[in-house]
Amino acid sequence: MKNNKFYHIYTYGCQMNIHESEKLAGFLEERGYIETKEPNLADVIVFNTCCIRKSAEEKIFGNIGAIKPIKKKNPNLVVAVCGCMAQQSQMAETIQNKFPFVDIIFGTHNVNKFGQYLDDFNCKHEKLKNIEEEIQIIEGTPVYRTSGYNAWVNIMYGCNNFCTYCIVPYVRGREISRKPQDIINEIENLLKTKKYKIITLLGQNVNSYGKDLEDNINFAKLMQKIVELPYEFKLKFMTSHPKDLTDEVIETIANNDKISKAIHLPVQSGSNRILKLMNRKYTVEHYKEIIKKIKDKIPNATITSDFIVGFPTETEEDFLATCELIKDVEYNSIFAFMYSKREGTPAAIMEGQISDEIKNQRVNTLLKLEKEISNQKNYELIGKIENCIVEKKLENDDEYLVKTDGGKTIIVKDDNLNLLEFVDVKITKISKNQLYGEIVNNGGTNEETITNDATISQ
């Protein structure tokens, strides 16, 4: 006879969803459930959905449908669907009608009430659908963290930008910031455990933090308060919007060793005409000015970006402008996506929709260009010193995998390293796209040191 209660969570989409799944798991763990990787063993199955792209929705529908025979075999199984898809009332009705075996449906705004919904269902055995219009910040909810030595921390929710291609403001609502002391208290409690070495601040647009608060606080000041905590850690964040990335934020990153020098700054297009149609509220020229400031103030910065190809009316000239921007900036890496029509957004009804064939060609061109630049930048790392975290011990007794601030992995040989400590590593060679290095000392700042023994292995 089975004594334990098990749960399985399907998570789709971005880091925000990953962290929200940690909160969902927190409610379940608090009630005595144990995670299982096997859905057919679960007593509760949760689908934490995403609606950024149509392909994600199709995959989610397929996975929900696959649960039907499991539910038939185990009628006591509780099936819940939440997140961005469920936040759309029409989509919630579709889920309810297409999958009548789903027991609980709720949106992004009431994730923090999942524990209550589960208790109510287990008590009354009545199906529940609750889609709240506005998010409510509830502090102190349980979190079952699953991201290793990295801890996600929300600093704000929602988005005010209304880019014409994006469904996020409609499913996550308007921007609302957490109080700075609540954020700092959460981070300090995490660091006290000594389990977490990376703290990653989350928000749809972290640069807008604090605009809705009465406190004299903004994103730069919040970061400054956090890095004053007396612990050894790196502070990261995502995601930044170019229109709100201030000189103060750049200066704060530049002047604090604890703040990661990896900056993700989505531009989406290299064409001013397309940027205007996207309602991005900046020009290519302004974006390049920001990049120049970052490179001037933070010479060792790792810069990454997002691009959307095939936006309605995008011409070959527009696309080539995007390619030129990538060549000009020389990103360390990029994420390229084909435009996906989202019902309810202005772009969905624009004329000049681009064929999938052209979008596919363009995204492959960007990825090829990105690979060429990324490979070249790997070679440029040879001879440099990078501050890294010791992530993993390899099968060879004296080999470790360490990770740079910008996310690159390096193999080092050393017989006296501790997992999760910060070390300075001089990159000595690259072989088959894998970086190799040697320990310079434990801890320290990032600086450039060109040496004669640096080699490249093909």
mmCIF file of C-alpha atoms in Angstrom, residues 121-259:
data_model
loop_
_atom_site.group_PDB
_atom_site.id
_atom_site.type_symbol
_atom_site.label_atom_id
_atom_site.label_comp_id
_atom_site.label_asym_id
_atom_site.label_seq_id
_atom_site.Cartn_x
_atom_site.Cartn_y
_atom_site.Cartn_z
ATOM 1 C CA PHE A 121 -10.307 20.672 -3.686
ATOM 2 C CA ASN A 122 -9.147 17.839 -1.430
ATOM 3 C CA CYS A 123 -11.827 18.813 1.079
ATOM 4 C CA LYS A 124 -14.799 19.491 -1.224
ATOM 5 C CA HIS A 125 -13.801 17.600 -4.420
ATOM 6 C CA GLU A 126 -15.289 20.435 -6.479
ATOM 7 C CA LYS A 127 -13.551 21.640 -9.637
ATOM 8 C CA LEU A 128 -12.109 25.131 -9.332
ATOM 9 C CA LYS A 129 -11.309 27.868 -11.860
ATOM 10 C CA ASN A 130 -10.004 31.166 -10.515
ATOM 11 C CA ILE A 131 -8.494 33.857 -12.739
ATOM 12 C CA GLU A 132 -7.843 37.049 -10.769
ATOM 13 C CA GLU A 133 -7.454 40.370 -12.554
ATOM 14 C CA GLU A 134 -4.678 41.846 -10.400
ATOM 15 C CA ILE A 135 -1.665 40.255 -8.785
ATOM 16 C CA GLN A 136 -1.285 40.449 -5.033
ATOM 17 C CA ILE A 137 2.174 40.223 -3.511
ATOM 18 C CA ILE A 138 2.118 37.794 -0.604
ATOM 19 C CA GLU A 139 5.395 37.585 1.310
ATOM 20 C CA GLY A 140 6.672 34.512 3.105
ATOM 21 C CA THR A 141 5.168 31.815 0.881
ATOM 22 C CA PRO A 142 7.113 28.505 0.873
ATOM 23 C CA VAL A 143 9.654 27.865 -1.897
ATOM 24 C CA TYR A 144 11.198 24.508 -2.782
ATOM 25 C CA ARG A 145 14.328 25.570 -4.657
ATOM 26 C CA THR A 146 15.619 23.350 -7.450
ATOM 27 C CA SER A 147 18.270 25.498 -9.175
ATOM 28 C CA GLY A 148 21.358 24.315 -7.321
ATOM 29 C CA TYR A 149 23.605 27.060 -5.992
ATOM 30 C CA ASN A 150 21.541 29.723 -7.795
ATOM 31 C CA ALA A 151 18.521 31.229 -6.059
ATOM 32 C CA TRP A 152 15.874 33.108 -8.055
ATOM 33 C CA VAL A 153 14.395 36.146 -6.306
ATOM 34 C CA ASN A 154 11.497 38.154 -7.728
ATOM 35 C CA ILE A 155 11.906 41.884 -7.234
ATOM 36 C CA MET A 156 8.839 42.834 -9.272
ATOM 37 C CA TYR A 157 6.002 41.421 -11.334
ATOM 38 C CA GLY A 158 4.218 42.494 -14.505
ATOM 39 C CA CYS A 159 5.168 44.778 -17.394
ATOM 40 C CA ASN A 160 4.142 48.252 -18.566
ATOM 41 C CA ASN A 161 5.856 48.244 -21.957
ATOM 42 C CA PHE A 162 3.217 46.691 -24.246
ATOM 43 C CA CYS A 163 5.553 45.702 -27.068
ATOM 44 C CA THR A 164 3.190 44.976 -29.950
ATOM 45 C CA TYR A 165 4.290 41.330 -30.316
ATOM 46 C CA CYS A 166 4.149 40.429 -26.628
ATOM 47 C CA ILE A 167 1.348 38.853 -24.611
ATOM 48 C CA VAL A 168 3.107 39.306 -21.230
ATOM 49 C CA PRO A 169 1.420 42.571 -20.086
ATOM 50 C CA TYR A 170 -1.971 40.972 -20.738
ATOM 51 C CA VAL A 171 -1.270 37.812 -18.730
ATOM 52 C CA ARG A 172 1.037 39.189 -16.018
ATOM 53 C CA GLY A 173 -0.522 42.609 -15.518
ATOM 54 C CA ARG A 174 1.035 45.984 -14.824
ATOM 55 C CA GLU A 175 4.320 46.454 -12.995
ATOM 56 C CA ILE A 176 4.316 46.072 -9.240
ATOM 57 C CA SER A 177 7.508 46.159 -7.149
ATOM 58 C CA ARG A 178 8.239 44.304 -3.942
ATOM 59 C CA LYS A 179 9.364 46.421 -1.004
ATOM 60 C CA PRO A 180 13.172 46.620 -0.844
ATOM 61 C CA GLN A 181 13.434 45.362 2.743
ATOM 62 C CA ASP A 182 11.352 42.271 1.907
ATOM 63 C CA ILE A 183 13.744 41.501 -0.957
ATOM 64 C CA ILE A 184 16.837 42.042 1.189
ATOM 65 C CA ASN A 185 15.425 39.906 4.016
ATOM 66 C CA GLU A 186 14.743 37.038 1.594
ATOM 67 C CA ILE A 187 18.238 37.244 0.107
ATOM 68 C CA GLU A 188 19.930 37.437 3.508
ATOM 69 C CA ASN A 189 18.033 34.370 4.691
ATOM 70 C CA LEU A 190 19.168 32.520 1.560
ATOM 71 C CA LEU A 191 22.808 33.525 1.986
ATOM 72 C CA LYS A 192 22.826 32.563 5.662
ATOM 73 C CA THR A 193 22.278 28.935 4.650
ATOM 74 C CA LYS A 194 25.573 29.031 2.698
ATOM 75 C CA LYS A 195 23.899 26.871 0.006
ATOM 76 C CA TYR A 196 23.551 29.704 -2.511
ATOM 77 C CA LYS A 197 26.399 31.497 -4.247
ATOM 78 C CA ILE A 198 24.426 33.156 -7.052
ATOM 79 C CA ILE A 199 21.395 35.372 -6.411
ATOM 80 C CA THR A 200 19.462 36.148 -9.603
ATOM 81 C CA LEU A 201 16.954 38.998 -9.429
ATOM 82 C CA LEU A 202 13.881 38.472 -11.620
ATOM 83 C CA GLY A 203 11.513 40.878 -13.324
ATOM 84 C CA GLN A 204 10.064 41.390 -16.776
ATOM 85 C CA ASN A 205 11.969 44.690 -16.746
ATOM 86 C CA VAL A 206 14.221 44.946 -13.690
ATOM 87 C CA ASN A 207 15.334 48.439 -14.703
ATOM 88 C CA SER A 208 11.846 49.713 -13.890
ATOM 89 C CA TYR A 209 12.050 48.524 -10.307
ATOM 90 C CA GLY A 210 10.810 50.988 -7.710
ATOM 91 C CA LYS A 211 8.924 53.367 -9.983
ATOM 92 C CA ASP A 212 5.646 52.420 -8.268
ATOM 93 C CA LEU A 213 7.052 52.695 -4.727
ATOM 94 C CA GLU A 214 7.090 55.749 -2.491
ATOM 95 C CA ASP A 215 10.541 54.878 -1.136
ATOM 96 C CA ASN A 216 13.500 56.661 -2.692
ATOM 97 C CA ILE A 217 14.554 53.453 -4.411
ATOM 98 C CA ASN A 218 15.439 52.313 -7.919
ATOM 99 C CA PHE A 219 17.164 49.292 -9.418
ATOM 100 C CA ALA A 220 20.691 50.656 -8.968
ATOM 101 C CA LYS A 221 20.074 51.534 -5.310
ATOM 102 C CA LEU A 222 18.496 48.125 -4.663
ATOM 103 C CA MET A 223 21.549 46.324 -6.083
ATOM 104 C CA GLN A 224 23.834 48.504 -3.960
ATOM 105 C CA LYS A 225 21.919 47.576 -0.807
ATOM 106 C CA ILE A 226 22.067 43.875 -1.674
ATOM 107 C CA VAL A 227 25.828 43.725 -2.321
ATOM 108 C CA GLU A 228 26.460 45.333 1.059
ATOM 109 C CA LEU A 229 25.314 42.071 2.687
ATOM 110 C CA PRO A 230 28.409 40.486 4.313
ATOM 111 C CA TYR A 231 28.460 37.223 2.358
ATOM 112 C CA GLU A 232 30.438 35.805 -0.571
ATOM 113 C CA PHE A 233 28.137 35.678 -3.598
ATOM 114 C CA LYS A 234 27.480 37.014 -7.091
ATOM 115 C CA LEU A 235 24.419 39.105 -7.900
ATOM 116 C CA LYS A 236 22.813 38.585 -11.311
ATOM 117 C CA PHE A 237 19.595 39.863 -12.841
ATOM 118 C CA MET A 238 17.242 39.476 -15.769
ATOM 119 C CA THR A 239 15.851 40.999 -17.820
ATOM 120 C CA SER A 240 16.842 44.558 -18.748
ATOM 121 C CA HIS A 241 14.980 46.830 -21.159
ATOM 122 C CA PRO A 242 17.275 49.164 -23.133
ATOM 123 C CA LYS A 243 14.995 52.182 -22.724
ATOM 124 C CA ASP A 244 15.384 52.032 -18.931
ATOM 125 C CA LEU A 245 19.032 51.029 -18.518
ATOM 126 C CA THR A 246 20.478 54.131 -16.825
ATOM 127 C CA ASP A 247 24.021 55.370 -16.387
ATOM 128 C CA GLU A 248 23.533 54.816 -12.640
ATOM 129 C CA VAL A 249 22.857 51.107 -13.213
ATOM 130 C CA ILE A 250 25.955 50.774 -15.421
ATOM 131 C CA GLU A 251 28.102 52.585 -12.820
ATOM 132 C CA THR A 252 26.764 50.385 -10.021
ATOM 133 C CA ILE A 253 27.605 47.211 -11.960
ATOM 134 C CA ALA A 254 31.053 48.531 -12.858
ATOM 135 C CA ASN A 255 31.944 49.523 -9.289
ATOM 136 C CA ASN A 256 30.895 46.355 -7.454
ATOM 137 C CA ASP A 257 32.832 43.090 -7.707
ATOM 138 C CA LYS A 258 29.845 41.176 -6.336
ATOM 139 C CA ILE A 259 27.623 42.202 -9.260
#
